[in-house]
mmCIF file of C-alpha atoms and ligand atoms in Angstrom:
data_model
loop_
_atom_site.group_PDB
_atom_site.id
_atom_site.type_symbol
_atom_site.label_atom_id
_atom_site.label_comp_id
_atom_site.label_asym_id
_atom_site.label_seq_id
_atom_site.Cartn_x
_atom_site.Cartn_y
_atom_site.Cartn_z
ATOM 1 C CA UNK A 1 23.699 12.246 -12.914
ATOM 2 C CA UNK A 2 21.219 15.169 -12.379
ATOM 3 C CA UNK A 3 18.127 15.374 -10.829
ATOM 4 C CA UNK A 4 15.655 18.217 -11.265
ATOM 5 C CA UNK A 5 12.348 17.918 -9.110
ATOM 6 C CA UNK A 6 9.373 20.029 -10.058
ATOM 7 C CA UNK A 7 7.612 21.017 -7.050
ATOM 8 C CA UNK A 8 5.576 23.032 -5.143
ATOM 9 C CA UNK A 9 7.148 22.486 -1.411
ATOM 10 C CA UNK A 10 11.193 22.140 -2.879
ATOM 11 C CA UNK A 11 12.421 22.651 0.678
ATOM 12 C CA UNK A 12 10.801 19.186 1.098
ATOM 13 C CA UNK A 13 13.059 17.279 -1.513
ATOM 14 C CA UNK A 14 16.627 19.546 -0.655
ATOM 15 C CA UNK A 15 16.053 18.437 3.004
ATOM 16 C CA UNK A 16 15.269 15.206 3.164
ATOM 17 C CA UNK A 17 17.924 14.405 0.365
ATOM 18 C CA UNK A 18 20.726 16.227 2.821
ATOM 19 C CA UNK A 19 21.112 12.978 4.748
ATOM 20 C CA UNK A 20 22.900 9.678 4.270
ATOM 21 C CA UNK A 21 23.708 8.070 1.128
ATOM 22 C CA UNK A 22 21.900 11.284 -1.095
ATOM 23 C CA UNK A 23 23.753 13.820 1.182
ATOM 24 C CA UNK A 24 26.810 12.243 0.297
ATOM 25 C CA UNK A 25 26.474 11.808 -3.141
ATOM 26 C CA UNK A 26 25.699 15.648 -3.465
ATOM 27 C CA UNK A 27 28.145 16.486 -1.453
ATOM 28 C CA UNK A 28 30.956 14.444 -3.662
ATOM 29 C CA UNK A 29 29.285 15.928 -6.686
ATOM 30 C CA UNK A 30 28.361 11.890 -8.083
ATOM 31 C CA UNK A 31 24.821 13.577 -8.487
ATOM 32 C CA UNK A 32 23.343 17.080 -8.333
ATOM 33 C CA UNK A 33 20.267 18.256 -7.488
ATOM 34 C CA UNK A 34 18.063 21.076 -8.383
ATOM 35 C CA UNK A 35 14.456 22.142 -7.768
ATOM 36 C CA UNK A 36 11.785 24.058 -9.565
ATOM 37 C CA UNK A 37 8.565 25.803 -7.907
ATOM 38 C CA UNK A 38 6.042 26.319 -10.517
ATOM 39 C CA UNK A 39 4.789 28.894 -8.668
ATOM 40 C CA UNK A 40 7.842 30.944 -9.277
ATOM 41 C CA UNK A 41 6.640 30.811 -13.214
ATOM 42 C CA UNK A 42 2.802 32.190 -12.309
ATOM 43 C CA UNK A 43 2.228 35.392 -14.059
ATOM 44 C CA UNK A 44 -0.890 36.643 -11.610
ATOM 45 C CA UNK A 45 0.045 38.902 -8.409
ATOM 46 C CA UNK A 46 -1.502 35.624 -5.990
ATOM 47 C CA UNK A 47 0.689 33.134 -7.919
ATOM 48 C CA UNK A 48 -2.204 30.939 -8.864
ATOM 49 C CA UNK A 49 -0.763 27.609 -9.574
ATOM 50 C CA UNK A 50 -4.258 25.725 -9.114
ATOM 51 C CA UNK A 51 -8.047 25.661 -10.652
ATOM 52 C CA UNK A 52 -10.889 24.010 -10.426
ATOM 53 C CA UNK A 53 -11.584 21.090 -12.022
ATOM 54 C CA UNK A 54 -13.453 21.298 -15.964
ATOM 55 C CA UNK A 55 -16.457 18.934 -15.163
ATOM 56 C CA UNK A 56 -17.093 19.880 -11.453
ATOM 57 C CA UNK A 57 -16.183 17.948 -8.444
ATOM 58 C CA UNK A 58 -13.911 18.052 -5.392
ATOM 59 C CA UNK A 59 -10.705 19.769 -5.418
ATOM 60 C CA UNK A 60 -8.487 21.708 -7.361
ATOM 61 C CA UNK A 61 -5.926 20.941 -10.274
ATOM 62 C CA UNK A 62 -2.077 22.247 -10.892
ATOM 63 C CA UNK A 63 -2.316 24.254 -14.171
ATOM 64 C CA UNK A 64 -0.805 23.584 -16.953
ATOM 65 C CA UNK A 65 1.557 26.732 -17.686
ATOM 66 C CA UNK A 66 3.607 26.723 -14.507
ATOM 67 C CA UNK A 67 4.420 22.872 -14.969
ATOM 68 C CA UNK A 68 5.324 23.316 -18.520
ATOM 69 C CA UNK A 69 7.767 26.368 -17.837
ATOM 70 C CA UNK A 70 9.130 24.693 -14.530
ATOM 71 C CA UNK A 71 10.083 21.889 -16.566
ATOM 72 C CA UNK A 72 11.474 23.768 -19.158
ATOM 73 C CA UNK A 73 13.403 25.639 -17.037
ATOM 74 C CA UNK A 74 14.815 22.555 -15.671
ATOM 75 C CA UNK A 75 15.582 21.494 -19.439
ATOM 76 C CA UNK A 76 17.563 24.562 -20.134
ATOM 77 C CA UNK A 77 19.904 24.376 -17.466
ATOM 78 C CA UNK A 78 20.966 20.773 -18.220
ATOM 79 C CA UNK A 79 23.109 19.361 -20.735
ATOM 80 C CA UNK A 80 21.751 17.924 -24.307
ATOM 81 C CA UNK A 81 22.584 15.022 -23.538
ATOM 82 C CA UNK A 82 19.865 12.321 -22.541
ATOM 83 C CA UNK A 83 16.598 13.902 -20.666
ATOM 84 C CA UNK A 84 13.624 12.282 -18.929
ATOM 85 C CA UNK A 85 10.817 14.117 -17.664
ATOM 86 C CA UNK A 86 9.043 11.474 -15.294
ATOM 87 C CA UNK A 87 5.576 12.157 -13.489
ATOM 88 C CA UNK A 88 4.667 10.872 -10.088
ATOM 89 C CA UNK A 89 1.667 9.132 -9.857
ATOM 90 C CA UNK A 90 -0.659 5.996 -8.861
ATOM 91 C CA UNK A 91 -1.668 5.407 -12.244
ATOM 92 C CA UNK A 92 2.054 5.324 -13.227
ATOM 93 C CA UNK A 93 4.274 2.421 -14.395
ATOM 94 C CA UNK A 94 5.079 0.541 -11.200
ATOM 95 C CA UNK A 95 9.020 0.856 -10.464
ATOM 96 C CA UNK A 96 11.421 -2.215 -9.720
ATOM 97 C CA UNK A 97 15.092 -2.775 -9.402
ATOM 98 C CA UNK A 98 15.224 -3.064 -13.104
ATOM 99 C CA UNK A 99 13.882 0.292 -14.228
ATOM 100 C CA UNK A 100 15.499 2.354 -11.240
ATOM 101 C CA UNK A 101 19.355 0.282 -12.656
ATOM 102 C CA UNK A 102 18.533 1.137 -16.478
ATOM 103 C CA UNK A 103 17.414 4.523 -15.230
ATOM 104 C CA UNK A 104 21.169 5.534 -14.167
ATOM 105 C CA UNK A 105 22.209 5.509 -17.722
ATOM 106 C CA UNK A 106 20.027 8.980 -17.869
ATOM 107 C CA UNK A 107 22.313 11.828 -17.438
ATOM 108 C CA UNK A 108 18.916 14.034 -16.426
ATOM 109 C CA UNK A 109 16.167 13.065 -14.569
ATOM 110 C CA UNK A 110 13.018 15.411 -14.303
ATOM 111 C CA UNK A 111 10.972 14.263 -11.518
ATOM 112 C CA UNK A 112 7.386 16.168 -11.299
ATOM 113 C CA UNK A 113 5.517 16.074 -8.226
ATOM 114 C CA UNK A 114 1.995 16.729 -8.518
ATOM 115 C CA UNK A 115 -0.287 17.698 -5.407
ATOM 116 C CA UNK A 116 -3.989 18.217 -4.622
ATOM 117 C CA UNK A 117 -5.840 16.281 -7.160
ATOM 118 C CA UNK A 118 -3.293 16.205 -10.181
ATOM 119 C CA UNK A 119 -1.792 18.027 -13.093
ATOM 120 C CA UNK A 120 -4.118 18.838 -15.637
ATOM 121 C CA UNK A 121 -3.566 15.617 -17.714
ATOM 122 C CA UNK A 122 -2.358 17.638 -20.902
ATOM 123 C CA UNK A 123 1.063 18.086 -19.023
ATOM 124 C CA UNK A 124 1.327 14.538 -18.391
ATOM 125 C CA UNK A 125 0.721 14.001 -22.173
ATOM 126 C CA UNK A 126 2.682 16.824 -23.626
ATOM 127 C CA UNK A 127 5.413 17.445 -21.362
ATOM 128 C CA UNK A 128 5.890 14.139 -19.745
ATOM 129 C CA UNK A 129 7.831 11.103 -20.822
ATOM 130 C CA UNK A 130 6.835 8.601 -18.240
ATOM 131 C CA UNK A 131 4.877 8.213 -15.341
ATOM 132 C CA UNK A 132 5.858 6.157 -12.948
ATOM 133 C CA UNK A 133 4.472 4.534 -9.770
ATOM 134 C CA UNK A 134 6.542 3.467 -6.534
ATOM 135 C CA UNK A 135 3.482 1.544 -5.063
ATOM 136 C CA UNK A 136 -0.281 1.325 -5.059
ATOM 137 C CA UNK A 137 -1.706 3.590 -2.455
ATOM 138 C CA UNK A 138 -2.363 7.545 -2.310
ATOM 139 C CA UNK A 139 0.017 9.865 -0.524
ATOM 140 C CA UNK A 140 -0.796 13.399 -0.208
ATOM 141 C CA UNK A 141 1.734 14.770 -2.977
ATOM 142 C CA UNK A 142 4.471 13.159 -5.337
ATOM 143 C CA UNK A 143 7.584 14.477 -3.600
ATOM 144 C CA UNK A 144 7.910 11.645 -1.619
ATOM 145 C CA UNK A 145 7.637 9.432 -4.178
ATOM 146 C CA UNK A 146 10.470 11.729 -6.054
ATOM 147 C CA UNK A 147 12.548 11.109 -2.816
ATOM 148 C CA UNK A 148 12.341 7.270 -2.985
ATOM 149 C CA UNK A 149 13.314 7.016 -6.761
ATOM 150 C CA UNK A 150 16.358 9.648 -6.245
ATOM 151 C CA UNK A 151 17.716 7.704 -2.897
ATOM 152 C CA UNK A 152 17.403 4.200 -5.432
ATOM 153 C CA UNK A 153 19.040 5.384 -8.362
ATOM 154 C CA UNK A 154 21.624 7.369 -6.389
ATOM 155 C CA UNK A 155 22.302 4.190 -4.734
ATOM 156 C CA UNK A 156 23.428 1.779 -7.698
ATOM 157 C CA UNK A 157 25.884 4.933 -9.360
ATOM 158 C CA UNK A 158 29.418 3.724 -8.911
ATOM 159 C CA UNK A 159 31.106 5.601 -6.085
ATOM 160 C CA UNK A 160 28.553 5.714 -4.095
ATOM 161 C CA UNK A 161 28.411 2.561 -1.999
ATOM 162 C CA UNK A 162 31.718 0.620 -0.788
ATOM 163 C CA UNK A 163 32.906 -2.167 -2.380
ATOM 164 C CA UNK A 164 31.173 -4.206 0.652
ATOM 165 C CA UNK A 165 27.228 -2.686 0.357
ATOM 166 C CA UNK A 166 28.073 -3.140 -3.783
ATOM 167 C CA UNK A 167 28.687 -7.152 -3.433
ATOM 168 C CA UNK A 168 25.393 -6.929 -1.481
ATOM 169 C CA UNK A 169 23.524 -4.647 -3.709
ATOM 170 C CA UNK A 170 23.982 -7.520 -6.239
ATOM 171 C CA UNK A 171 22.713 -10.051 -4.260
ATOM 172 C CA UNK A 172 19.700 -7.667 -3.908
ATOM 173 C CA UNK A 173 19.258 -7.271 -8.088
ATOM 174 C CA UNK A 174 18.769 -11.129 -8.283
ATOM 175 C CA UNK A 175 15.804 -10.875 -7.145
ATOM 176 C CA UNK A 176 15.446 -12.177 -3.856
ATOM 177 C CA UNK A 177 14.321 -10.780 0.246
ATOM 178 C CA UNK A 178 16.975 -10.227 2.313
ATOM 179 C CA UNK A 179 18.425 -12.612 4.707
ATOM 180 C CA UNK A 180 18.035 -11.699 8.762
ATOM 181 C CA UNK A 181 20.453 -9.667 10.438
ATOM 182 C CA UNK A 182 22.281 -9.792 13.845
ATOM 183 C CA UNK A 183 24.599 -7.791 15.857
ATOM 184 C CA UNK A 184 25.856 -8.557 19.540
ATOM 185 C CA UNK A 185 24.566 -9.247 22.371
ATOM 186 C CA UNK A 186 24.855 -12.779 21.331
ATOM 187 C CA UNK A 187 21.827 -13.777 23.592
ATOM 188 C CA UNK A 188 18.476 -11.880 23.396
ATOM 189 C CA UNK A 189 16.985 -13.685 26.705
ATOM 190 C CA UNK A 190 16.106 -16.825 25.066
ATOM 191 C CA UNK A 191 16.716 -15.652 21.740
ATOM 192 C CA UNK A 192 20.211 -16.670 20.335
ATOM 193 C CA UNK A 193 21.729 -15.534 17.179
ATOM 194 C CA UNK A 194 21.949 -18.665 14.573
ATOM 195 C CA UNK A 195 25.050 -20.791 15.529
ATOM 196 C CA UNK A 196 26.185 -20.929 12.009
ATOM 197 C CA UNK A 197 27.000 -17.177 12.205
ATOM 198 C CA UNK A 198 29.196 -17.450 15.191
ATOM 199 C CA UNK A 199 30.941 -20.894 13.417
ATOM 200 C CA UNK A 200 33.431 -18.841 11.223
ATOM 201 C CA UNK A 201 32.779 -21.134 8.684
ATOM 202 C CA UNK A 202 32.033 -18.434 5.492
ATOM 203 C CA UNK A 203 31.036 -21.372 2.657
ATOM 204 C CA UNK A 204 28.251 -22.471 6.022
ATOM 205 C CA UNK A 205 27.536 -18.775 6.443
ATOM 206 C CA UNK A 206 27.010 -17.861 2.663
ATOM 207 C CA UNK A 207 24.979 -20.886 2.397
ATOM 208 C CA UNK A 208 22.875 -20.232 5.125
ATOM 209 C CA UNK A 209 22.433 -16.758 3.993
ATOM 210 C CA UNK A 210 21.167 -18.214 0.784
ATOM 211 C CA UNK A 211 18.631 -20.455 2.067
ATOM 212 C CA UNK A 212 17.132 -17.877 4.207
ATOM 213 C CA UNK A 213 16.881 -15.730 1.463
ATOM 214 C CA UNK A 214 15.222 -17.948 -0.570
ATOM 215 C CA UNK A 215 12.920 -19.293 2.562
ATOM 216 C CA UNK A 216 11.692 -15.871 3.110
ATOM 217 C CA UNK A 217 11.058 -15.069 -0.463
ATOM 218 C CA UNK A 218 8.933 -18.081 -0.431
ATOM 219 C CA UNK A 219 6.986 -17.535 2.388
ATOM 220 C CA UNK A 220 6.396 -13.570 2.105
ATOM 221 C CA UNK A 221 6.917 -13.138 -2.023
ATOM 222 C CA UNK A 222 5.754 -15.833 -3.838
ATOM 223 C CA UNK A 223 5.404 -14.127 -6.836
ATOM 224 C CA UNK A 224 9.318 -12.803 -6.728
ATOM 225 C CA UNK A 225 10.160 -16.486 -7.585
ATOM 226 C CA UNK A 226 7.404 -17.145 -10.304
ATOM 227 C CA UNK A 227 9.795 -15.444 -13.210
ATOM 228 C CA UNK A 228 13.126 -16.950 -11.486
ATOM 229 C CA UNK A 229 15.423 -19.706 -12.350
ATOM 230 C CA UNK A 230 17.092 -21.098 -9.241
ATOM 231 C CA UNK A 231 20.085 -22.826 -9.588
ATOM 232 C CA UNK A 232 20.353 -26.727 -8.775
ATOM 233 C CA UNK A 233 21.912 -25.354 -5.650
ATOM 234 C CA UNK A 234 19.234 -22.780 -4.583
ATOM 235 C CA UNK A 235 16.475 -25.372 -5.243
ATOM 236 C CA UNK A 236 18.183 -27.650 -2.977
ATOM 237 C CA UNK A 237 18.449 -24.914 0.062
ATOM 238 C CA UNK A 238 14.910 -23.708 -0.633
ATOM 239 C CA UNK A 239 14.108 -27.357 -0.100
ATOM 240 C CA UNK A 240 15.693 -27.669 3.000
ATOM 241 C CA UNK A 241 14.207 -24.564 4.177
ATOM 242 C CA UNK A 242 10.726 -26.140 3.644
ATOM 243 C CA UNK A 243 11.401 -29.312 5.182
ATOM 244 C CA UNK A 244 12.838 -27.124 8.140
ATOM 245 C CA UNK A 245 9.481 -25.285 8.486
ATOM 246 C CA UNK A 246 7.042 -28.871 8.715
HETATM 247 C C1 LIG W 1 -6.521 12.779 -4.555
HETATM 248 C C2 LIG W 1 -7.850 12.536 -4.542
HETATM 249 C C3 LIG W 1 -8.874 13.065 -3.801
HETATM 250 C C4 LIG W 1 -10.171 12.608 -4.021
HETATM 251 C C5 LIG W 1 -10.401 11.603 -4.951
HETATM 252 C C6 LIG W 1 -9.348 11.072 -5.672
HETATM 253 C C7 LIG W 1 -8.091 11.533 -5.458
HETATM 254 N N1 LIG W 1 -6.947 11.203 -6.018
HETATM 255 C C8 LIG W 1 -6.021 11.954 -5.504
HETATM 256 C C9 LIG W 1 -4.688 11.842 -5.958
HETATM 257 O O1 LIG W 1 -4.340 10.864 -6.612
HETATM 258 N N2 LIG W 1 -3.861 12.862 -5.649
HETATM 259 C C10 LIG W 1 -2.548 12.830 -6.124
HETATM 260 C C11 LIG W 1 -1.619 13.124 -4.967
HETATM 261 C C12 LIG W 1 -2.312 13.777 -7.222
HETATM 262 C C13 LIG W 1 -0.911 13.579 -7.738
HETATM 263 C C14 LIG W 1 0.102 13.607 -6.609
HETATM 264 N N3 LIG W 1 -0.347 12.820 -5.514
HETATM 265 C C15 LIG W 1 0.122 11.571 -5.336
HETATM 266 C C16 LIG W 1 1.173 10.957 -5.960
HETATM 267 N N4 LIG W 1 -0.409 10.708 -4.497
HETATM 268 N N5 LIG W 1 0.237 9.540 -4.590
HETATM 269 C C17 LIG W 1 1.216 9.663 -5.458
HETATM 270 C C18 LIG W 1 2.072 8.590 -5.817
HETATM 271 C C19 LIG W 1 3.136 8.802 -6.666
HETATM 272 C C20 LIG W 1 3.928 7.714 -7.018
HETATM 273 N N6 LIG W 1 3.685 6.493 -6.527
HETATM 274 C C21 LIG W 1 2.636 6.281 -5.687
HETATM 275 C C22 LIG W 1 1.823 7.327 -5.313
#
């Protein structure tokens, strides 16, 4: 898969996606990564890439030409097969495990991060396919937001996790909080890891695992299980992880 991300601070998105999982990918060539600075496609001698805003106001507003040959740049040096150009934004489509997992089967994705007050909305409109959201609250610029949807798409292409973080990954897609974590020392002071962990017993563990899952999804993310069909099993661990809480 390839990524292209429009932006005015690239150095920002190349960096960051160096490390870990991303870094790693690139590296084994599983997903490639380009960026574009529209204010390598100004035509003025100060590289203008921003104006004021038609109507008056605070602020200023990308313009629309740099975007628009940024983007087509990016275009060009992909393939012709399957293209999305995606905008970063608040007022986007809010992203969840589903869309980031049917998102993989795009073999480019054109992320466009906006800063200072926007893009002038006839790039979003024209030039834009989507706009999507990865939460509701402002950050200072979309490349961060471009940085969270590359890390979770790069992380459900095959080869990227082990087998191991890909049995867990599925766990993850139905739907449900994690289930708590612990490494040695066995004993925190007076805080103990669970006995069932230490017990060897996996069918104890898995179920355990389960329940917390479940337990925590409850308590923290009611609306996760709204839209979900638990099993006859899962109903009768949440259960028990209710009675376990009075
Ligand atoms: C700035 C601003 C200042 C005064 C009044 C209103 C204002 N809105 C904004 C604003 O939304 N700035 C954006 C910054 C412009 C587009 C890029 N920026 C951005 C993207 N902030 N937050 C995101 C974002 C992207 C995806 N998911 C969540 C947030």
């Amino acid at each position: 898969m390839r990524f292209d991300v429009v932006t005015l601070f690239p150095e920002m998105i190349t960096a960051a996606a160096s490390y870990g999982v991303t870094g790693r990918a690139i590296e084994r060539e599983i997903v490639s990564l380009s960026v574009w600075n529209p204010r390598d496609y100004t035509g003025d001698k100060h590289k203008t890439v921003d104006d004021r805003p038609y109507g008056g106001g605070p602020g200023m507003v990308m313009k629309y030409q740099p975007l628009h040959d940024a983007v087509n740049q990016a275009k060009l040096a992909g393939s012709k097969d399957t293209k999305k150009v995606v905008y970063l934004s608040p007022q986007g489509k809010p992203i969840t495990q589903r869309l980031l997992s049917e998102a993989c089967q795009i073999s480019q994705l054109i992320l466009v991060a906006g800063r200072y007050e926007g893009v002038d909305e006839r790039f979003v409109n024209r030039d834009c396919d989507e706009e999507w959201s990865v939460g509701d609250y402002v950050i200072s610029g979309g490349e961060l937001a471009a940085l969270v949807v590359i890390d979770a798409i790069t992380r459900l292409l095959p080869g990227v996790l082990g087998h191991e973080q890909s049995a867990q990954q599925d766990s993850h897609i139905n739907g449900l909080l994690d289930y708590p974590h612990f490494t040695r020392p066995e004993q925190i002071e007076d805080y103990s890891v669970p006995q069932v962990l230490l017990s060897g017993n996996h069918a104890d563990i898995d179920n355990w695992r389960m329940k917390q899952a479940l337990g925590r999804t409850w308590q923290r993310r009611p609306d996760l299980l709204k839209n979900k069909n638990l099993s006859a099993e899962q109903n009768y661990l949440l259960q028990q992880f209710k009675s376990e809480v009075e």
